[in-house]
Amino acid sequence: QQQVKQSPQSLIVQKGGISIINCAYENTAFDYFPWYQQFPGKGPALLIAIRPDVSEKKEGRFTISFNKSAKQFSLHIMDSQPGDSATYFCAASPGGADGLTFGKGTHLIIQP
Amino acid sequence: GAVVSQHPSRVICKSGTSVKIECRSLDFQATTMFWYRQFPKQSLMLMATSNEGSKATYEQGVEKDKFLINHASLTLSTLTVTSAHPEDSSFYICSATRQGPSAQHFGDGTRLSIL
């Protein structure tokens, strides 16, 4: 049973465009939702995270939108750049001190 | 920022060998460390949670006698893959977090290849 569903599996966006990745979760005990960026052969790097008490969080070009009633959250990358090309994972946990349940990942390609 | 170092970055060894992987938090005290496994082009799967001075908590389906975890200090956790076989070949990644709810910071992983 996959507890965090991520889509799309792959995404191609033109430079300067907006990249949007969506996730949905099932476990209502989840209350911490981070997004990670991973380059080949490297570990995931934390981009941005949100808790259910807010509906949106923005850090630079990265924005998380959170819909608690729908149990969905999304990552928006504004002004996408070729350097953003990577695999992005959404994740969730019952608390920040617990192990993470990851989505299956989105392979993002930003075309120059 | 929080830095987590993992060593070695790559291991190639023969079937039956035991392999130890180290995970260190370099600039903070990690009360909790996690071990994940990632198959090629797939997601990360939590294997176990390690708290300093306590026995690790393993996820369902993970053999605790196969994957030995030790968290002897606030900056070091080790994962030993005992009597490794080709099916154990994978990318093993650790993460560390400070006390209480806080972000997990990941190491760069260890690519384990069992011949």
Short mmCIF file of N, CA and C in Angstrom, two decimals, chain A residues 9-106:
data_model
loop_
_atom_site.label_atom_id
_atom_site.label_comp_id
_atom_site.label_asym_id
_atom_site.label_seq_id
_atom_site.Cartn_x
_atom_site.Cartn_y
_atom_site.Cartn_z
N GLN A 9 5.26 11.12 -13.07
CA GLN A 9 6.49 10.35 -12.92
C GLN A 9 7.65 11.09 -13.57
N SER A 10 7.37 11.77 -14.68
CA SER A 10 8.39 12.57 -15.34
C SER A 10 7.73 13.83 -15.88
N LEU A 11 8.56 14.87 -16.03
CA LEU A 11 8.04 16.18 -16.41
C LEU A 11 9.09 16.94 -17.18
N ILE A 12 8.68 17.51 -18.29
CA ILE A 12 9.59 18.34 -19.09
C ILE A 12 9.00 19.73 -19.16
N VAL A 13 9.80 20.72 -18.77
CA VAL A 13 9.36 22.11 -18.71
C VAL A 13 10.39 22.99 -19.42
N GLN A 14 9.91 23.98 -20.10
CA GLN A 14 10.82 24.91 -20.76
C GLN A 14 11.43 25.86 -19.72
N LYS A 15 12.64 26.27 -20.00
CA LYS A 15 13.31 27.23 -19.12
C LYS A 15 12.44 28.46 -18.93
N GLY A 16 12.33 28.87 -17.65
CA GLY A 16 11.52 30.03 -17.32
C GLY A 16 10.09 29.68 -16.97
N GLY A 17 9.69 28.45 -17.25
CA GLY A 17 8.32 28.01 -16.97
C GLY A 17 8.13 27.60 -15.51
N ILE A 18 6.90 27.20 -15.21
CA ILE A 18 6.57 26.74 -13.86
C ILE A 18 6.47 25.21 -13.85
N SER A 19 7.20 24.59 -12.95
CA SER A 19 7.15 23.14 -12.78
C SER A 19 6.22 22.84 -11.61
N ILE A 20 5.29 21.92 -11.82
CA ILE A 20 4.32 21.58 -10.78
C ILE A 20 4.30 20.09 -10.56
N ILE A 21 4.51 19.70 -9.32
CA ILE A 21 4.51 18.28 -8.95
C ILE A 21 3.50 18.10 -7.83
N ASN A 22 2.71 17.04 -7.93
CA ASN A 22 1.62 16.84 -6.99
C ASN A 22 1.79 15.57 -6.16
N CYS A 23 1.32 15.63 -4.94
CA CYS A 23 1.34 14.45 -4.06
C CYS A 23 0.03 14.36 -3.29
N ALA A 24 -0.36 13.13 -3.01
CA ALA A 24 -1.55 12.89 -2.21
C ALA A 24 -1.21 11.84 -1.16
N TYR A 25 -1.77 12.00 0.01
CA TYR A 25 -1.47 11.05 1.07
C TYR A 25 -2.76 10.46 1.62
N GLU A 26 -2.59 9.35 2.34
CA GLU A 26 -3.77 8.66 2.88
C GLU A 26 -3.82 8.70 4.40
N ASN A 27 -2.64 8.68 5.00
CA ASN A 27 -2.57 8.59 6.46
C ASN A 27 -2.84 9.94 7.11
N THR A 28 -3.96 10.07 7.80
CA THR A 28 -4.30 11.35 8.42
C THR A 28 -3.41 11.70 9.60
N ALA A 29 -2.58 10.76 10.02
CA ALA A 29 -1.63 11.03 11.10
C ALA A 29 -0.42 11.82 10.62
N PHE A 30 -0.22 11.88 9.30
CA PHE A 30 0.90 12.65 8.76
C PHE A 30 0.70 14.13 9.09
N ASP A 31 1.75 14.77 9.59
CA ASP A 31 1.63 16.21 9.84
C ASP A 31 2.91 16.97 9.49
N TYR A 32 3.76 16.34 8.72
CA TYR A 32 4.99 17.01 8.28
C TYR A 32 5.24 16.56 6.86
N PHE A 33 5.40 17.55 5.94
CA PHE A 33 5.44 17.25 4.52
C PHE A 33 6.61 18.00 3.87
N PRO A 34 7.75 17.31 3.72
CA PRO A 34 8.91 17.94 3.07
C PRO A 34 9.01 17.55 1.60
N TRP A 35 9.73 18.35 0.87
CA TRP A 35 10.10 18.04 -0.51
C TRP A 35 11.62 17.97 -0.58
N TYR A 36 12.10 16.96 -1.31
CA TYR A 36 13.53 16.77 -1.46
C TYR A 36 13.91 16.76 -2.95
N GLN A 37 15.12 17.23 -3.21
CA GLN A 37 15.70 17.23 -4.56
C GLN A 37 16.88 16.26 -4.54
N GLN A 38 16.94 15.41 -5.53
CA GLN A 38 18.05 14.46 -5.58
C GLN A 38 18.69 14.44 -6.96
N PHE A 39 20.01 14.59 -6.97
CA PHE A 39 20.79 14.46 -8.20
C PHE A 39 21.37 13.04 -8.24
N PRO A 40 21.68 12.55 -9.46
CA PRO A 40 22.19 11.17 -9.58
C PRO A 40 23.40 10.92 -8.70
N GLY A 41 23.38 9.82 -7.97
CA GLY A 41 24.51 9.45 -7.13
C GLY A 41 24.64 10.23 -5.85
N LYS A 42 23.67 11.06 -5.54
CA LYS A 42 23.71 11.88 -4.33
C LYS A 42 22.52 11.57 -3.43
N GLY A 43 22.64 11.98 -2.17
CA GLY A 43 21.51 11.85 -1.28
C GLY A 43 20.52 12.98 -1.51
N PRO A 44 19.29 12.82 -1.02
CA PRO A 44 18.28 13.88 -1.18
C PRO A 44 18.65 15.11 -0.36
N ALA A 45 18.35 16.26 -0.92
CA ALA A 45 18.58 17.53 -0.23
C ALA A 45 17.23 18.19 0.04
N LEU A 46 17.02 18.61 1.28
CA LEU A 46 15.75 19.23 1.65
C LEU A 46 15.58 20.57 0.93
N LEU A 47 14.43 20.72 0.28
CA LEU A 47 14.11 21.98 -0.41
C LEU A 47 13.25 22.88 0.45
N ILE A 48 12.15 22.32 0.90
CA ILE A 48 11.15 23.10 1.61
C ILE A 48 10.20 22.12 2.28
N ALA A 49 9.60 22.52 3.39
CA ALA A 49 8.68 21.63 4.11
C ALA A 49 7.53 22.45 4.66
N ILE A 50 6.42 21.76 4.92
CA ILE A 50 5.23 22.44 5.42
C ILE A 50 4.52 21.58 6.45
N ARG A 51 3.82 22.21 7.35
CA ARG A 51 2.96 21.52 8.30
C ARG A 51 1.52 21.91 8.00
N PRO A 52 0.55 21.14 8.44
CA PRO A 52 -0.85 21.34 8.03
C PRO A 52 -1.51 22.62 8.54
N ASP A 53 -0.83 23.36 9.41
CA ASP A 53 -1.48 24.55 9.94
C ASP A 53 -1.42 25.73 8.98
N VAL A 54 -0.69 25.58 7.88
CA VAL A 54 -0.66 26.63 6.85
C VAL A 54 -1.01 26.02 5.50
N SER A 55 -1.53 26.82 4.60
CA SER A 55 -1.95 26.31 3.30
C SER A 55 -0.89 26.56 2.22
N GLU A 56 0.05 27.42 2.52
CA GLU A 56 1.08 27.71 1.51
C GLU A 56 2.35 28.18 2.20
N LYS A 57 3.47 27.79 1.61
CA LYS A 57 4.77 28.25 2.11
C LYS A 57 5.67 28.50 0.92
N LYS A 58 6.36 29.65 0.95
CA LYS A 58 7.21 30.02 -0.17
C LYS A 58 8.61 30.28 0.31
N GLU A 59 9.58 29.72 -0.43
CA GLU A 59 10.98 30.00 -0.16
C GLU A 59 11.68 30.18 -1.50
N GLY A 60 11.97 31.42 -1.81
CA GLY A 60 12.60 31.72 -3.09
C GLY A 60 11.69 31.33 -4.25
N ARG A 61 12.20 30.50 -5.16
CA ARG A 61 11.40 30.07 -6.32
C ARG A 61 10.51 28.87 -6.02
N PHE A 62 10.62 28.33 -4.81
CA PHE A 62 9.89 27.12 -4.45
C PHE A 62 8.69 27.44 -3.56
N THR A 63 7.53 26.90 -3.91
CA THR A 63 6.31 27.10 -3.13
C THR A 63 5.63 25.76 -2.90
N ILE A 64 5.22 25.52 -1.67
CA ILE A 64 4.38 24.36 -1.37
C ILE A 64 2.96 24.87 -1.16
N SER A 65 2.01 24.20 -1.82
CA SER A 65 0.59 24.45 -1.56
C SER A 65 0.04 23.21 -0.87
N PHE A 66 -0.75 23.42 0.16
CA PHE A 66 -1.23 22.31 0.97
C PHE A 66 -2.74 22.39 1.13
N ASN A 67 -3.42 21.28 0.83
CA ASN A 67 -4.88 21.20 0.97
C ASN A 67 -5.20 20.06 1.93
N LYS A 68 -5.45 20.43 3.19
CA LYS A 68 -5.64 19.41 4.22
C LYS A 68 -6.89 18.57 3.98
N SER A 69 -7.98 19.20 3.56
CA SER A 69 -9.23 18.46 3.39
C SER A 69 -9.13 17.45 2.25
N ALA A 70 -8.37 17.79 1.23
CA ALA A 70 -8.19 16.89 0.09
C ALA A 70 -7.01 15.95 0.30
N LYS A 71 -6.24 16.19 1.34
CA LYS A 71 -5.03 15.41 1.63
C LYS A 71 -4.09 15.42 0.43
N GLN A 72 -3.85 16.64 -0.04
CA GLN A 72 -2.96 16.81 -1.19
C GLN A 72 -2.01 17.97 -0.94
N PHE A 73 -0.83 17.87 -1.52
CA PHE A 73 0.12 18.98 -1.48
C PHE A 73 0.95 18.97 -2.74
N SER A 74 1.41 20.15 -3.11
CA SER A 74 2.12 20.26 -4.38
C SER A 74 3.33 21.18 -4.23
N LEU A 75 4.27 20.97 -5.14
CA LEU A 75 5.47 21.80 -5.22
C LEU A 75 5.42 22.57 -6.53
N HIS A 76 5.61 23.88 -6.43
CA HIS A 76 5.70 24.74 -7.61
C HIS A 76 7.11 25.30 -7.67
N ILE A 77 7.75 25.14 -8.82
CA ILE A 77 9.06 25.75 -9.04
C ILE A 77 8.87 26.84 -10.08
N MET A 78 9.01 28.07 -9.64
CA MET A 78 8.84 29.21 -10.54
C MET A 78 10.13 29.46 -11.31
N ASP A 79 9.99 30.04 -12.51
CA ASP A 79 11.16 30.41 -13.31
C ASP A 79 12.15 29.23 -13.36
N SER A 80 11.68 28.09 -13.77
CA SER A 80 12.49 26.88 -13.76
C SER A 80 13.76 27.05 -14.61
N GLN A 81 14.87 26.53 -14.08
CA GLN A 81 16.17 26.65 -14.73
C GLN A 81 16.76 25.27 -15.02
N PRO A 82 17.64 25.18 -16.03
CA PRO A 82 18.25 23.88 -16.34
C PRO A 82 18.89 23.21 -15.12
N GLY A 83 19.43 24.00 -14.21
CA GLY A 83 20.04 23.46 -12.99
C GLY A 83 19.03 22.83 -12.05
N ASP A 84 17.74 23.06 -12.29
CA ASP A 84 16.70 22.43 -11.49
C ASP A 84 16.42 21.00 -11.94
N SER A 85 16.99 20.61 -13.06
CA SER A 85 16.77 19.25 -13.57
C SER A 85 17.31 18.24 -12.56
N ALA A 86 16.42 17.42 -12.05
CA ALA A 86 16.75 16.48 -10.97
C ALA A 86 15.52 15.62 -10.72
N THR A 87 15.64 14.73 -9.74
CA THR A 87 14.47 13.98 -9.30
C THR A 87 13.96 14.59 -8.00
N TYR A 88 12.66 14.81 -7.94
CA TYR A 88 12.04 15.43 -6.78
C TYR A 88 11.15 14.42 -6.07
N PHE A 89 11.29 14.38 -4.77
CA PHE A 89 10.49 13.48 -3.96
C PHE A 89 9.66 14.28 -2.95
N CYS A 90 8.39 13.96 -2.86
CA CYS A 90 7.61 14.43 -1.73
C CYS A 90 7.69 13.36 -0.66
N ALA A 91 7.44 13.75 0.56
CA ALA A 91 7.50 12.80 1.67
C ALA A 91 6.54 13.26 2.75
N ALA A 92 6.30 12.37 3.70
CA ALA A 92 5.42 12.70 4.81
C ALA A 92 5.81 11.87 6.02
N SER A 93 5.51 12.40 7.19
CA SER A 93 5.73 11.65 8.42
C SER A 93 4.73 12.12 9.47
N PRO A 94 4.50 11.28 10.48
CA PRO A 94 3.57 11.66 11.55
C PRO A 94 4.10 12.80 12.40
N GLY A 95 5.38 13.01 12.34
CA GLY A 95 6.00 14.09 13.07
C GLY A 95 7.39 14.27 12.54
N GLY A 96 7.97 15.42 12.76
CA GLY A 96 9.29 15.68 12.20
C GLY A 96 10.37 14.76 12.71
N ALA A 97 10.11 14.07 13.82
CA ALA A 97 11.12 13.20 14.40
C ALA A 97 10.95 11.75 13.97
N ASP A 98 10.02 11.49 13.06
CA ASP A 98 9.76 10.12 12.61
C ASP A 98 10.33 9.88 11.22
N GLY A 99 10.46 8.58 10.88
CA GLY A 99 10.91 8.23 9.55
C GLY A 99 9.95 8.73 8.48
N LEU A 100 10.49 9.00 7.30
CA LEU A 100 9.70 9.56 6.21
C LEU A 100 9.15 8.47 5.29
N THR A 101 7.95 8.68 4.81
CA THR A 101 7.37 7.88 3.74
C THR A 101 7.48 8.72 2.47
N PHE A 102 8.18 8.20 1.48
CA PHE A 102 8.44 8.96 0.27
C PHE A 102 7.46 8.61 -0.84
N GLY A 103 7.18 9.59 -1.70
CA GLY A 103 6.53 9.31 -2.96
C GLY A 103 7.53 8.65 -3.91
N LYS A 104 7.07 8.25 -5.07
CA LYS A 104 7.93 7.51 -6.00
C LYS A 104 8.88 8.39 -6.79
N GLY A 105 8.71 9.69 -6.69
CA GLY A 105 9.65 10.59 -7.34
C GLY A 105 9.17 11.09 -8.69
N THR A 106 9.63 12.29 -9.05
CA THR A 106 9.35 12.90 -10.35
C THR A 106 10.67 13.30 -10.98
#
